[in-house]
Amino acid sequence: MINPEFSSSITALSGVGEKRAAAFARLGIFTVADLLTHYPRAYENRGICKKIIELSHEETVCIRAVVSSSVKTSIIRKNLRVSTARVSDGTGFIELVWFNNRFIEGRLKKGETYLFFGKVQLTPKKQMHTPIFEHPEERKQLGKIMPIYPLTEGITESILADCMSQALRFCQGQIKDSLPSTLRNQFQLCEINYALENIHFPQDGNAYRIARRRLAFEELFFFQTALFSLKKRQNRCQPPHVKADITPFIDSLPFRPTGAQSRVMAEIARDLSAPCVMNRLVCGDVGSGKTVVAAAAVYAAVKSGYQVAFMAPTEILAAQHFNNLKKLFAPHNVTIELLSGSLPAKQKRETLARIKDGTTKLAVGTHALLSEDVAFANLGLAITDEQHRFGVDQRRLLTDKGENPHVLVMSATPIPRTLALIVYGDLDVSMIDELPPGRQKIETFAVNESYRKRIYDFLKKELAQGRQAYIVCPLVEDSELTELQSVTAYIKKLEQYGFTASSVGILHGKLKGAEKDKVMTAFKNGELSLLVATTVIEVGVDVPGATIMLIENAERFGLSQLHQLRGRVGRGNQKSYCILLSQSSQEAAIARLSVMKKESDGFKIAEEDLKQRGPGEFFGTRQHGLPQFRIASLYSDMALLEQTTKAARDYLDNKTPCTPEEKTQITKKIDALFNNRVTIS
């Protein structure tokens, strides 16, 4: 815990005025305390100097050399100034190069010795590009291990490092430890002042490892303590009393549930009849049968006299759920209503009235279910589909429409179980890790640009037989900064290859909700044969006629995302294909895409994706629910996760001796996490 006096404005530091404070604010840094927890993203060892004769191509290194020629500046073209100088260390010469640096001539003096740090180029001649430099006796940035921070415009590495040094001196030895001394002793953790000093400016590699372990432990400990505390609060709530036998529902299904579906339905039935509120995540691959599992929970709640709310992220997906659930409940006399923002006013009023008086037992809808005018007579179960599309507040708004209703959330993003238990720590996790029998395998190809004409010819052949196809691009619009394919420009390319514009639809995140639903409905109904889209279709509607998924710049997507996109085809009886078109010749990219060719199990793909990219990129944006840890890693810190899980449980069970002051500090930290929405589903 950082003392209140260290939470003063960042402007307390020398050299930080209003303009620079505004730049720091873009990094989320407003106070000295914020700065101290702005941890480095990497480090550079600038303490090892090499001789010029020893330098390797593209090596980033430090040299000690004498300036042998004055700085010369040439204007190559408008907005491009190139400054050069030659330096020598007795073993050879190297040319130093700076681009658009108007101040370099006055700072570098011929005949003087400096330390230079930069990237070496040996072809076509020996150069070091954009080196930083200083006199050997200064040693502010060179001659030691230096942190590399996330930056923003107006905040350079040197500015941030200087401010961080000031902040550490300002707080030196005075920061109170948030972790109880008994915990630090039990898990052999260093104290907080040592940790902060050596995470920013480590004395050596061992000091860094000691500091990082301590800070990662603290972050995970408080996060898990907050989650377990939340779970305890939930368990104290009096739940709806659900006791219905789901056997009649299972017996009425036109198919036999898989073993995984049966197992998860049993877990849900057990939860519903327990003396505490159910909070369960059902995680399963595309096509694994999550909706049927959710329907079993609906059946149990309705037959016990309660209403159910079933929320989906889009109108078209809500309509799909409505139609599927209507078929499943046809033998069981369950009254179902569809509530969406596009309902005519009169129909909406009538629907709301039936939900309010309890006539409607199952209300399926979009965000419209969250509206103030939606009132339930007796809400006993709230279900959220594709939970990562909804924020914490939205889920809370839905559950607030009942008296402690049971909660079931569903996700089609496969995630390793160990990680799921942490990421969704306030939920119990069920995995549907088995696909129904007969589910066809989608033939997957990874090819380069030379195959484009053959791909388009294949597309035309499939479309001519009445089938449909998706084409996914990474961008919405063209950009001068990249050669990536964009949705808006792609239509012209298709026209050049002979595709009819009238049969092609466009779908991307910048379209309004009604426009998206209109395009997707036209595609689902067969009015469009080709849909060019961004990844907004990864969570989508079943289109049985879609047999081809072509993904442009496939190397730009994560494996799990590619798998989600691939799952949009193969929903009917026709043979289906996924074509991964890549512009990259890098071995790593080729190896990643080869995983997609040989593997169809979403959970195994998720494991591989985590290994290759780590959890931050695996989950993508904040809406996907990943805790925004400053230093801990949900993948590389699995051993720490086990330790902090035990430590958090022991603390909440009063097994960890603490002073009153330590308990107060922990309580404050947990409250702060709750205020920042620690529930991350």
XYZ file of C-alpha atoms in Angstrom:
681
model
C 0.000 0.000 0.000
C 1.443 3.367 -1.022
C 1.093 6.063 1.620
C -1.418 8.908 1.035
C 1.372 11.510 0.815
C 2.715 9.624 -2.223
C -0.645 9.907 -3.923
C -0.092 13.578 -4.596
C -0.201 14.815 -8.189
C 2.502 13.796 -10.641
C 3.259 17.522 -10.921
C 5.035 17.234 -7.542
C 8.000 15.863 -9.504
C 10.566 18.209 -11.008
C 10.061 18.827 -14.724
C 6.378 17.824 -14.758
C 4.124 20.748 -15.582
C 0.520 20.754 -16.792
C 1.418 19.779 -20.379
C 3.569 16.825 -19.334
C 1.005 15.823 -16.687
C -1.604 15.632 -19.473
C 0.722 13.302 -21.390
C 1.173 11.132 -18.283
C -2.612 11.046 -17.898
C -2.854 9.263 -21.264
C -0.873 6.451 -19.639
C -3.250 6.398 -16.658
C -0.669 8.127 -14.464
C -2.040 10.950 -12.326
C -0.129 10.565 -9.049
C 3.302 9.552 -7.802
C 1.739 6.276 -6.647
C 0.398 5.635 -10.164
C 3.889 6.200 -11.557
C 5.491 3.709 -9.165
C 3.101 0.984 -10.369
C 3.719 1.770 -14.058
C 5.990 -1.242 -14.462
C 8.493 -1.762 -17.303
C 7.365 -3.919 -20.236
C 10.975 -5.023 -20.906
C 14.595 -4.289 -20.030
C 17.783 -3.509 -21.946
C 21.191 -4.429 -20.596
C 23.163 -1.322 -21.487
C 26.023 -2.225 -19.154
C 27.908 -4.498 -21.549
C 30.159 -2.609 -23.996
C 31.628 -4.164 -27.138
C 34.474 -3.199 -29.427
C 33.485 -1.954 -32.890
C 35.340 -4.847 -34.494
C 33.137 -7.323 -32.545
C 29.757 -5.926 -33.657
C 27.149 -8.152 -35.345
C 24.434 -7.222 -37.842
C 21.162 -5.957 -36.240
C 22.659 -6.252 -32.762
C 21.509 -3.635 -30.215
C 24.608 -2.859 -28.213
C 26.680 -0.292 -26.294
C 30.062 0.998 -27.520
C 32.608 3.433 -26.038
C 34.087 5.578 -28.786
C 35.620 8.942 -29.720
C 33.855 11.270 -32.163
C 36.255 11.501 -35.135
C 34.192 13.771 -37.417
C 31.761 16.610 -36.888
C 28.049 15.946 -37.319
C 26.880 16.476 -40.902
C 23.211 16.981 -41.788
C 21.618 16.460 -45.201
C 18.065 17.207 -46.282
C 17.122 14.157 -48.361
C 13.593 15.303 -49.104
C 10.836 17.278 -47.485
C 10.389 16.176 -43.853
C 13.500 13.984 -43.895
C 16.777 15.248 -42.397
C 19.622 12.757 -41.931
C 22.496 13.555 -39.544
C 25.701 11.468 -39.486
C 28.968 11.320 -37.551
C 31.922 8.893 -37.516
C 33.288 7.457 -34.279
C 36.231 5.177 -33.497
C 37.428 3.073 -30.572
C 40.822 1.979 -31.908
C 39.512 -1.292 -33.370
C 37.524 0.316 -36.179
C 35.132 3.017 -37.298
C 31.321 3.119 -37.399
C 28.945 5.744 -38.770
C 26.198 7.022 -36.456
C 22.886 8.002 -38.094
C 19.973 10.101 -36.759
C 16.747 10.975 -38.568
C 15.012 14.356 -38.156
C 17.051 15.261 -35.066
C 17.546 19.041 -35.201
C 19.550 19.206 -31.976
C 22.197 16.558 -32.521
C 24.843 18.903 -33.995
C 25.054 21.008 -30.861
C 25.196 18.047 -28.475
C 27.961 15.896 -29.962
C 31.517 17.337 -29.938
C 34.416 16.146 -32.082
C 37.301 14.608 -30.136
C 35.257 13.738 -27.050
C 34.529 10.221 -25.751
C 30.938 9.003 -25.321
C 28.987 5.853 -24.660
C 26.651 5.061 -27.595
C 23.764 2.604 -27.528
C 21.776 1.607 -30.618
C 21.079 -0.946 -33.331
C 23.928 -1.952 -35.642
C 23.613 -2.318 -39.437
C 26.560 -3.894 -41.262
C 25.101 -3.592 -44.771
C 25.630 -1.754 -47.023
C 28.083 -0.155 -44.583
C 28.749 -0.269 -40.856
C 26.246 2.026 -39.105
C 24.459 2.484 -35.789
C 20.969 3.930 -36.192
C 19.528 6.559 -33.813
C 21.864 5.836 -30.899
C 21.365 7.400 -27.499
C 24.574 8.661 -25.938
C 26.121 10.262 -22.862
C 29.506 10.930 -21.305
C 30.933 7.840 -19.530
C 30.862 9.561 -16.133
C 27.134 10.391 -16.383
C 25.733 6.845 -16.435
C 22.101 8.011 -16.389
C 20.859 5.774 -19.185
C 23.926 3.746 -20.179
C 26.285 1.368 -18.394
C 23.459 -0.410 -16.540
C 20.181 -2.353 -16.920
C 17.519 0.078 -18.129
C 13.731 -0.361 -18.006
C 11.640 -0.045 -21.183
C 8.211 1.413 -20.381
C 4.918 1.733 -22.231
C 5.067 5.289 -23.589
C 2.866 7.929 -25.206
C 3.435 11.072 -27.237
C 5.292 13.609 -25.116
C 6.780 11.005 -22.746
C 10.111 9.556 -23.852
C 12.105 6.758 -22.218
C 14.519 9.252 -20.671
C 11.715 11.477 -19.310
C 9.930 8.517 -17.741
C 13.116 7.027 -16.307
C 14.084 10.387 -14.780
C 10.624 10.849 -13.218
C 10.703 7.281 -11.899
C 14.089 7.908 -10.250
C 12.659 11.015 -8.580
C 9.579 9.114 -7.382
C 11.685 6.335 -5.862
C 13.895 8.874 -4.048
C 10.778 10.728 -2.867
C 9.317 7.548 -1.343
C 12.546 5.793 -0.402
C 12.046 3.355 2.474
C 8.708 4.870 3.482
C 6.136 2.785 1.608
C 4.049 0.566 3.899
C 3.775 -3.084 2.978
C 0.314 -4.304 1.969
C 1.154 -7.954 2.619
C 1.088 -9.206 6.217
C 4.557 -10.075 7.542
C 3.420 -13.668 8.198
C 2.620 -14.072 4.480
C 5.944 -12.559 3.413
C 7.804 -14.942 5.692
C 5.738 -17.981 4.675
C 6.318 -17.450 0.949
C 9.785 -15.846 1.221
C 8.825 -12.515 -0.305
C 10.954 -9.365 -0.198
C 9.594 -6.147 1.307
C 7.837 -3.586 -0.893
C 10.517 -0.855 -1.041
C 13.160 -3.313 -2.271
C 10.666 -4.720 -4.792
C 9.802 -1.320 -6.292
C 13.441 -0.225 -6.509
C 14.500 -3.404 -8.298
C 11.525 -3.759 -10.606
C 12.322 -0.343 -12.077
C 16.122 -0.290 -11.827
C 17.302 -3.830 -11.018
C 20.789 -4.265 -9.615
C 21.072 -7.522 -11.561
C 18.958 -10.376 -12.916
C 18.482 -12.041 -9.542
C 17.291 -8.812 -7.892
C 14.761 -8.368 -10.710
C 13.401 -11.918 -10.259
C 13.012 -11.424 -6.497
C 11.220 -8.097 -7.015
C 8.917 -9.354 -9.768
C 7.895 -12.467 -7.818
C 6.961 -10.338 -4.816
C 4.879 -7.859 -6.851
C 3.161 -10.559 -8.930
C 2.325 -12.496 -5.745
C 0.770 -9.382 -4.196
C -1.309 -8.646 -7.300
C -2.627 -12.209 -7.595
C -3.208 -12.527 -3.840
C -5.419 -9.448 -3.633
C -7.248 -10.292 -6.839
C -8.096 -13.800 -5.634
C -8.922 -12.635 -2.118
C -11.401 -10.190 -3.636
C -12.960 -12.885 -5.846
C -13.267 -15.417 -3.026
C -14.715 -12.685 -0.811
C -17.282 -11.924 -3.514
C -18.164 -15.606 -3.736
C -18.706 -15.726 0.018
C -21.061 -12.759 -0.215
C -23.009 -14.476 -2.998
C -23.231 -17.696 -1.003
C -24.902 -15.835 1.867
C -27.821 -14.841 -0.388
C -31.079 -16.783 -0.126
C -31.630 -18.312 -3.600
C -34.822 -19.214 -5.483
C -35.921 -22.724 -4.480
C -35.551 -24.870 -7.626
C -36.218 -28.608 -7.277
C -37.693 -29.712 -10.619
C -36.559 -33.012 -12.127
C -35.038 -32.358 -15.600
C -35.506 -35.993 -16.727
C -38.737 -35.266 -18.660
C -36.943 -32.552 -20.606
C -33.984 -34.805 -21.451
C -36.325 -37.633 -22.480
C -38.139 -35.279 -24.887
C -35.000 -34.324 -26.806
C -34.812 -35.629 -30.409
C -31.228 -36.756 -29.751
C -29.160 -38.246 -26.974
C -27.016 -35.676 -25.096
C -23.256 -36.197 -25.129
C -21.496 -37.306 -21.969
C -20.177 -33.766 -21.483
C -23.660 -32.263 -21.842
C -25.096 -34.757 -19.345
C -22.311 -34.004 -16.867
C -22.825 -30.231 -17.081
C -26.633 -30.537 -16.828
C -26.142 -32.552 -13.643
C -23.793 -29.852 -12.258
C -26.386 -27.171 -12.997
C -29.244 -29.202 -11.470
C -27.147 -29.682 -8.330
C -26.432 -25.934 -8.158
C -30.085 -24.988 -8.598
C -31.161 -27.136 -5.666
C -28.291 -25.998 -3.391
C -28.896 -23.571 -0.488
C -26.880 -20.803 -2.224
C -27.199 -18.874 -5.474
C -25.814 -20.538 -8.594
C -23.131 -18.552 -10.452
C -21.885 -20.852 -13.199
C -20.028 -20.448 -16.483
C -20.635 -23.010 -19.212
C -17.699 -22.953 -21.599
C -17.792 -24.992 -24.781
C -16.622 -25.060 -28.368
C -18.794 -23.849 -31.248
C -21.459 -26.523 -31.821
C -20.888 -28.329 -28.517
C -24.532 -27.927 -27.439
C -24.486 -25.173 -24.815
C -28.023 -24.046 -25.672
C -29.508 -27.443 -24.814
C -27.691 -27.395 -21.472
C -29.076 -23.915 -20.763
C -32.553 -25.120 -21.780
C -32.378 -27.832 -19.113
C -31.762 -25.097 -16.517
C -34.704 -23.108 -17.943
C -36.951 -26.182 -17.661
C -35.994 -26.712 -13.999
C -36.611 -23.064 -13.079
C -39.922 -22.761 -14.942
C -41.307 -26.030 -13.556
C -40.416 -24.743 -10.084
C -42.613 -21.694 -10.657
C -40.015 -19.126 -11.696
C -39.395 -16.952 -14.749
C -36.192 -16.964 -16.779
C -34.382 -14.172 -18.658
C -32.130 -15.259 -21.557
C -29.959 -12.428 -22.916
C -27.985 -12.518 -26.207
C -25.749 -9.773 -27.686
C -27.581 -9.207 -31.008
C -31.191 -9.269 -32.213
C -30.526 -11.929 -34.814
C -28.772 -14.194 -32.295
C -31.602 -13.627 -29.802
C -34.109 -14.574 -32.527
C -32.134 -17.732 -33.270
C -32.180 -18.715 -29.601
C -35.905 -17.924 -29.427
C -36.699 -20.230 -32.373
C -34.477 -23.054 -31.092
C -35.863 -22.861 -27.551
C -39.427 -22.756 -28.865
C -38.840 -26.120 -30.560
C -37.169 -27.622 -27.487
C -40.034 -26.552 -25.192
C -42.907 -27.388 -27.558
C -43.782 -30.552 -25.557
C -43.572 -28.779 -22.193
C -46.037 -25.859 -22.310
C -43.412 -23.156 -21.615
C -44.547 -19.677 -22.672
C -41.727 -17.893 -24.513
C -41.493 -14.257 -25.624
C -38.876 -12.470 -27.755
C -38.049 -8.941 -26.583
C -35.869 -6.690 -28.746
C -35.456 -3.007 -29.450
C -37.040 -3.295 -32.887
C -40.443 -4.519 -31.672
C -43.372 -2.242 -32.664
C -44.553 -0.109 -29.743
C -47.891 -1.890 -29.249
C -46.351 -5.364 -29.411
C -43.624 -4.300 -27.002
C -46.175 -2.976 -24.466
C -48.119 -6.247 -24.617
C -44.940 -8.305 -24.250
C -43.788 -6.247 -21.262
C -47.207 -6.673 -19.618
C -47.054 -10.483 -19.962
C -43.525 -10.546 -18.524
C -44.614 -8.349 -15.623
C -47.698 -10.399 -14.681
C -45.803 -13.690 -14.957
C -47.650 -15.072 -18.011
C -44.350 -15.214 -19.894
C -42.105 -17.841 -18.339
C -39.050 -17.380 -20.595
C -38.082 -13.939 -21.951
C -35.417 -14.111 -24.658
C -33.907 -10.813 -25.758
C -31.036 -8.438 -26.263
C -29.945 -5.502 -24.107
C -33.630 -4.559 -24.244
C -34.105 -6.902 -21.254
C -32.077 -4.421 -19.187
C -34.476 -1.518 -19.774
C -36.174 0.037 -16.749
C -39.609 -0.804 -18.153
C -38.835 -4.539 -18.058
C -40.159 -6.023 -14.797
C -40.469 -9.689 -13.875
C -43.069 -11.165 -11.558
C -40.715 -13.833 -10.236
C -37.289 -13.993 -11.914
C -35.452 -17.110 -10.751
C -32.742 -17.580 -13.385
C -30.736 -15.123 -15.540
C -28.831 -16.544 -18.530
C -26.297 -14.561 -20.544
C -25.041 -15.927 -23.868
C -21.589 -14.930 -25.164
C -20.882 -13.342 -21.800
C -17.751 -11.504 -22.972
C -20.004 -9.204 -25.041
C -21.568 -7.861 -21.859
C -20.026 -5.812 -19.074
C -20.291 -6.483 -15.355
C -22.834 -3.697 -14.882
C -25.105 -5.216 -17.533
C -25.112 -8.609 -15.867
C -25.849 -6.940 -12.545
C -28.747 -4.973 -14.073
C -30.274 -8.233 -15.261
C -29.943 -10.024 -11.923
C -31.305 -6.968 -10.094
C -34.671 -7.675 -11.748
C -35.173 -10.598 -9.365
C -34.557 -11.585 -5.746
C -31.073 -13.161 -5.925
C -31.787 -15.157 -9.123
C -29.512 -17.988 -10.161
C -26.971 -16.974 -12.827
C -25.771 -18.974 -15.826
C -23.368 -17.487 -18.371
C -22.205 -19.154 -21.573
C -19.087 -18.709 -23.679
C -18.084 -20.267 -27.000
C -14.429 -19.330 -26.430
C -12.615 -22.502 -25.350
C -10.221 -21.761 -22.517
C -7.988 -24.128 -20.489
C -9.757 -25.064 -17.257
C -7.004 -23.880 -14.897
C -7.046 -20.465 -16.497
C -10.855 -20.333 -16.555
C -10.980 -20.893 -12.788
C -8.864 -17.755 -12.332
C -10.321 -15.515 -15.034
C -13.881 -16.323 -13.933
C -13.046 -16.593 -10.258
C -16.499 -15.527 -9.053
C -18.106 -18.301 -11.120
C -18.056 -22.078 -10.971
C -16.820 -23.395 -14.314
C -18.300 -26.193 -16.419
C -16.583 -27.418 -19.586
C -18.450 -29.013 -22.498
C -15.355 -30.591 -23.989
C -17.065 -33.025 -26.371
C -18.789 -32.411 -29.708
C -21.973 -34.248 -30.732
C -21.392 -37.326 -32.944
C -21.508 -36.744 -36.689
C -20.213 -33.173 -36.488
C -18.271 -32.756 -39.714
C -14.627 -31.728 -39.779
C -13.976 -28.547 -41.738
C -11.177 -29.002 -44.252
C -8.588 -26.300 -43.590
C -5.911 -24.914 -45.920
C -3.108 -22.402 -45.233
C -1.895 -20.796 -48.465
C -0.112 -17.679 -49.769
C -0.959 -14.972 -52.303
C -0.030 -17.157 -55.302
C -3.238 -19.161 -54.695
C -5.605 -16.171 -54.927
C -6.964 -16.865 -58.439
C -7.509 -20.544 -57.634
C -9.337 -19.555 -54.431
C -11.653 -17.172 -56.277
C -12.350 -19.785 -58.970
C -13.273 -22.252 -56.215
C -15.505 -19.638 -54.583
C -17.355 -19.020 -57.872
C -17.869 -22.751 -58.339
C -19.359 -23.174 -54.842
C -21.579 -20.080 -55.134
C -22.847 -21.265 -58.525
C -24.146 -24.390 -56.758
C -26.217 -22.235 -54.400
C -23.795 -22.254 -51.478
C -22.567 -19.264 -49.505
C -19.235 -17.980 -48.235
C -17.669 -15.624 -45.701
C -14.594 -13.516 -46.391
C -12.995 -12.019 -43.280
C -10.646 -9.006 -43.422
C -8.670 -7.521 -40.503
C -9.573 -3.891 -41.296
C -12.769 -1.936 -41.931
C -11.155 0.669 -44.191
C -7.907 1.010 -46.149
C -4.934 2.595 -44.390
C -1.786 4.133 -45.860
C 0.164 2.662 -42.951
C -0.489 -0.973 -43.813
C -1.129 -3.313 -46.691
C -3.695 -5.335 -44.771
C -6.953 -6.163 -46.548
C -9.959 -3.967 -45.672
C -13.671 -4.732 -45.960
C -14.589 -1.551 -47.846
C -11.858 -1.900 -50.488
C -12.395 -5.644 -50.891
C -15.658 -5.253 -52.792
C -13.814 -3.562 -55.687
C -11.306 -6.411 -55.778
C -14.139 -8.935 -55.995
C -15.726 -7.005 -58.867
C -12.413 -7.135 -60.731
C -12.475 -10.923 -60.387
C -16.013 -11.142 -61.788
C -18.152 -11.362 -58.631
C -21.574 -9.695 -58.801
C -21.791 -6.759 -56.383
C -25.515 -7.258 -55.747
C -24.908 -10.660 -54.176
C -22.202 -9.401 -51.803
C -22.870 -7.977 -48.326
C -20.627 -5.962 -45.988
C -20.548 -6.351 -42.212
C -18.281 -4.563 -39.738
C -18.283 -2.991 -36.289
C -18.838 0.583 -37.492
C -22.315 -0.278 -38.773
C -25.250 0.413 -36.463
C -26.924 -2.543 -34.792
C -29.992 -2.441 -37.038
C -27.798 -2.349 -40.157
C -25.769 -5.333 -38.939
C -28.912 -7.356 -38.275
C -30.344 -6.429 -41.690
C -27.216 -7.631 -43.521
C -26.921 -10.811 -41.421
C -30.601 -11.630 -41.911
C -30.240 -11.222 -45.697
C -27.251 -13.572 -45.639
C -29.041 -16.110 -43.447
C -32.069 -16.043 -45.760
C -29.908 -16.644 -48.836
C -30.469 -13.192 -50.362
C -26.687 -12.670 -50.290
C -24.260 -15.351 -51.386
C -21.065 -13.717 -50.127
C -20.470 -11.818 -46.882
C -17.315 -9.697 -46.534
C -16.822 -8.908 -42.857
C -14.503 -8.186 -39.988
C -14.386 -10.462 -36.948
C -17.837 -9.267 -35.827
C -19.081 -12.567 -37.256
C -16.978 -14.729 -34.912
C -19.948 -14.852 -32.572
C -22.754 -15.329 -34.993
C -25.797 -16.927 -36.410
C -26.083 -20.390 -37.916
C -26.138 -20.179 -41.715
C -26.425 -23.792 -42.936
C -25.731 -22.766 -46.542
C -22.311 -21.254 -45.749
C -19.593 -23.709 -46.778
C -16.476 -21.527 -47.204
C -14.618 -19.306 -44.750
C -11.823 -17.315 -46.424
C -9.670 -15.364 -43.947
C -7.392 -12.677 -45.382
C -4.117 -11.836 -43.589
C -4.700 -14.891 -41.425
C -1.312 -14.410 -39.763
C -2.769 -11.350 -38.000
C -5.304 -13.359 -35.996
C -4.878 -15.523 -32.912
C -5.428 -19.270 -33.230
C -8.498 -19.196 -30.996
C -10.020 -16.418 -33.070
C -9.314 -18.317 -36.295
C -10.996 -21.344 -34.752
C -14.040 -19.260 -33.789
C -14.284 -17.899 -37.328
C -13.902 -21.366 -38.818
C -16.834 -22.475 -36.690
C -19.170 -20.223 -38.679
C -19.183 -22.758 -41.539
C -20.006 -26.448 -41.448
C -23.395 -25.783 -39.832
C -25.282 -27.713 -42.543
C -24.856 -31.025 -44.344
C -22.525 -29.797 -47.109
C -18.757 -30.319 -47.066
C -17.171 -27.117 -45.722
C -13.806 -25.416 -46.063
C -11.672 -22.846 -44.252
C -8.936 -21.098 -46.276
C -6.274 -19.171 -44.373
C -4.647 -16.735 -46.788
C -1.396 -15.291 -45.428
C 0.992 -12.624 -46.692
C 3.726 -13.641 -44.259
C 6.788 -15.730 -45.095
C 7.974 -15.861 -41.482
C 8.474 -19.358 -40.130
C 6.648 -18.584 -36.884
C 3.518 -17.433 -38.754
C 3.569 -20.487 -41.012
C 3.986 -22.778 -37.992
C 1.029 -21.137 -36.218
C -1.287 -21.593 -39.190
C -0.215 -25.226 -39.568
C -1.776 -25.839 -36.122
C -5.154 -24.930 -37.638
C -4.671 -27.437 -40.460
C -4.120 -30.417 -38.186
C -6.167 -29.536 -35.068
C -9.937 -29.112 -34.697
C -10.306 -29.338 -30.888
C -10.934 -25.802 -29.629
C -9.495 -26.502 -26.168
C -6.223 -27.841 -27.616
C -6.039 -24.846 -29.953
C -6.595 -22.548 -26.966
C -3.698 -24.203 -25.121
C -1.425 -23.660 -28.123
C -2.628 -20.076 -28.525
C -1.806 -19.317 -24.899
C 1.666 -20.816 -25.275
C 2.400 -18.740 -28.356
C 0.848 -15.395 -27.468
C 0.087 -15.290 -23.756
C -3.274 -14.419 -22.156
C -3.254 -10.701 -23.006
C -3.521 -11.286 -26.731
C -5.485 -14.516 -26.293
C -8.404 -12.564 -24.839
C -7.917 -9.391 -26.801
C -9.746 -6.336 -25.549
C -11.049 -5.600 -22.045
C -14.567 -6.664 -23.057
C -13.309 -10.258 -23.302
C -12.923 -10.293 -19.551
C -9.211 -10.626 -18.923
C -8.118 -9.065 -15.603
C -5.858 -6.122 -16.373
C -2.865 -7.182 -14.279
C 0.034 -4.747 -14.159
C 2.769 -7.321 -13.683
C 1.386 -10.831 -13.080
C 0.862 -13.243 -15.973
C -1.961 -15.764 -15.940
C 0.157 -18.105 -18.038
C 3.737 -17.850 -16.792
C 2.814 -17.416 -13.117
C 0.810 -20.631 -12.684
C 2.978 -21.719 -9.724
C 2.319 -18.367 -8.041
C -1.396 -18.759 -8.781
C -1.451 -21.981 -6.777
C 0.356 -20.313 -3.871
C -1.863 -17.228 -3.875
C -5.000 -19.364 -4.100
C -4.010 -21.075 -0.862
C -2.923 -17.788 0.710
C -6.209 -16.063 -0.167
C -8.353 -18.917 1.168
C -6.292 -19.125 4.365
C -6.652 -15.395 4.942
C -10.434 -15.426 4.486
C -10.665 -18.462 6.791
C -8.735 -16.486 9.466
C -5.753 -18.856 9.276
C -3.252 -16.048 8.585
C -2.218 -14.070 11.681
C -2.492 -10.323 10.996
C -2.249 -7.134 13.012
C -5.333 -4.867 13.023
C -3.443 -2.410 10.790
C -2.606 -5.161 8.279
C -6.244 -6.268 8.184
C -7.352 -2.679 7.573
C -4.908 -2.338 4.676
C -6.114 -5.587 3.099
C -9.757 -4.522 3.454
C -9.014 -1.183 1.758
C -7.250 -2.939 -1.105
C -10.132 -5.391 -1.611
C -12.686 -2.561 -1.540
C -10.641 -0.732 -4.194
C -10.747 -3.844 -6.389
C -14.523 -4.110 -5.986
C -14.861 -0.457 -6.962
C -12.881 -1.248 -10.121
C -15.250 -4.116 -11.032
C -13.276 -7.112 -9.877
C -16.018 -9.386 -11.217
C -14.696 -9.874 -14.700
C -17.266 -11.902 -16.519
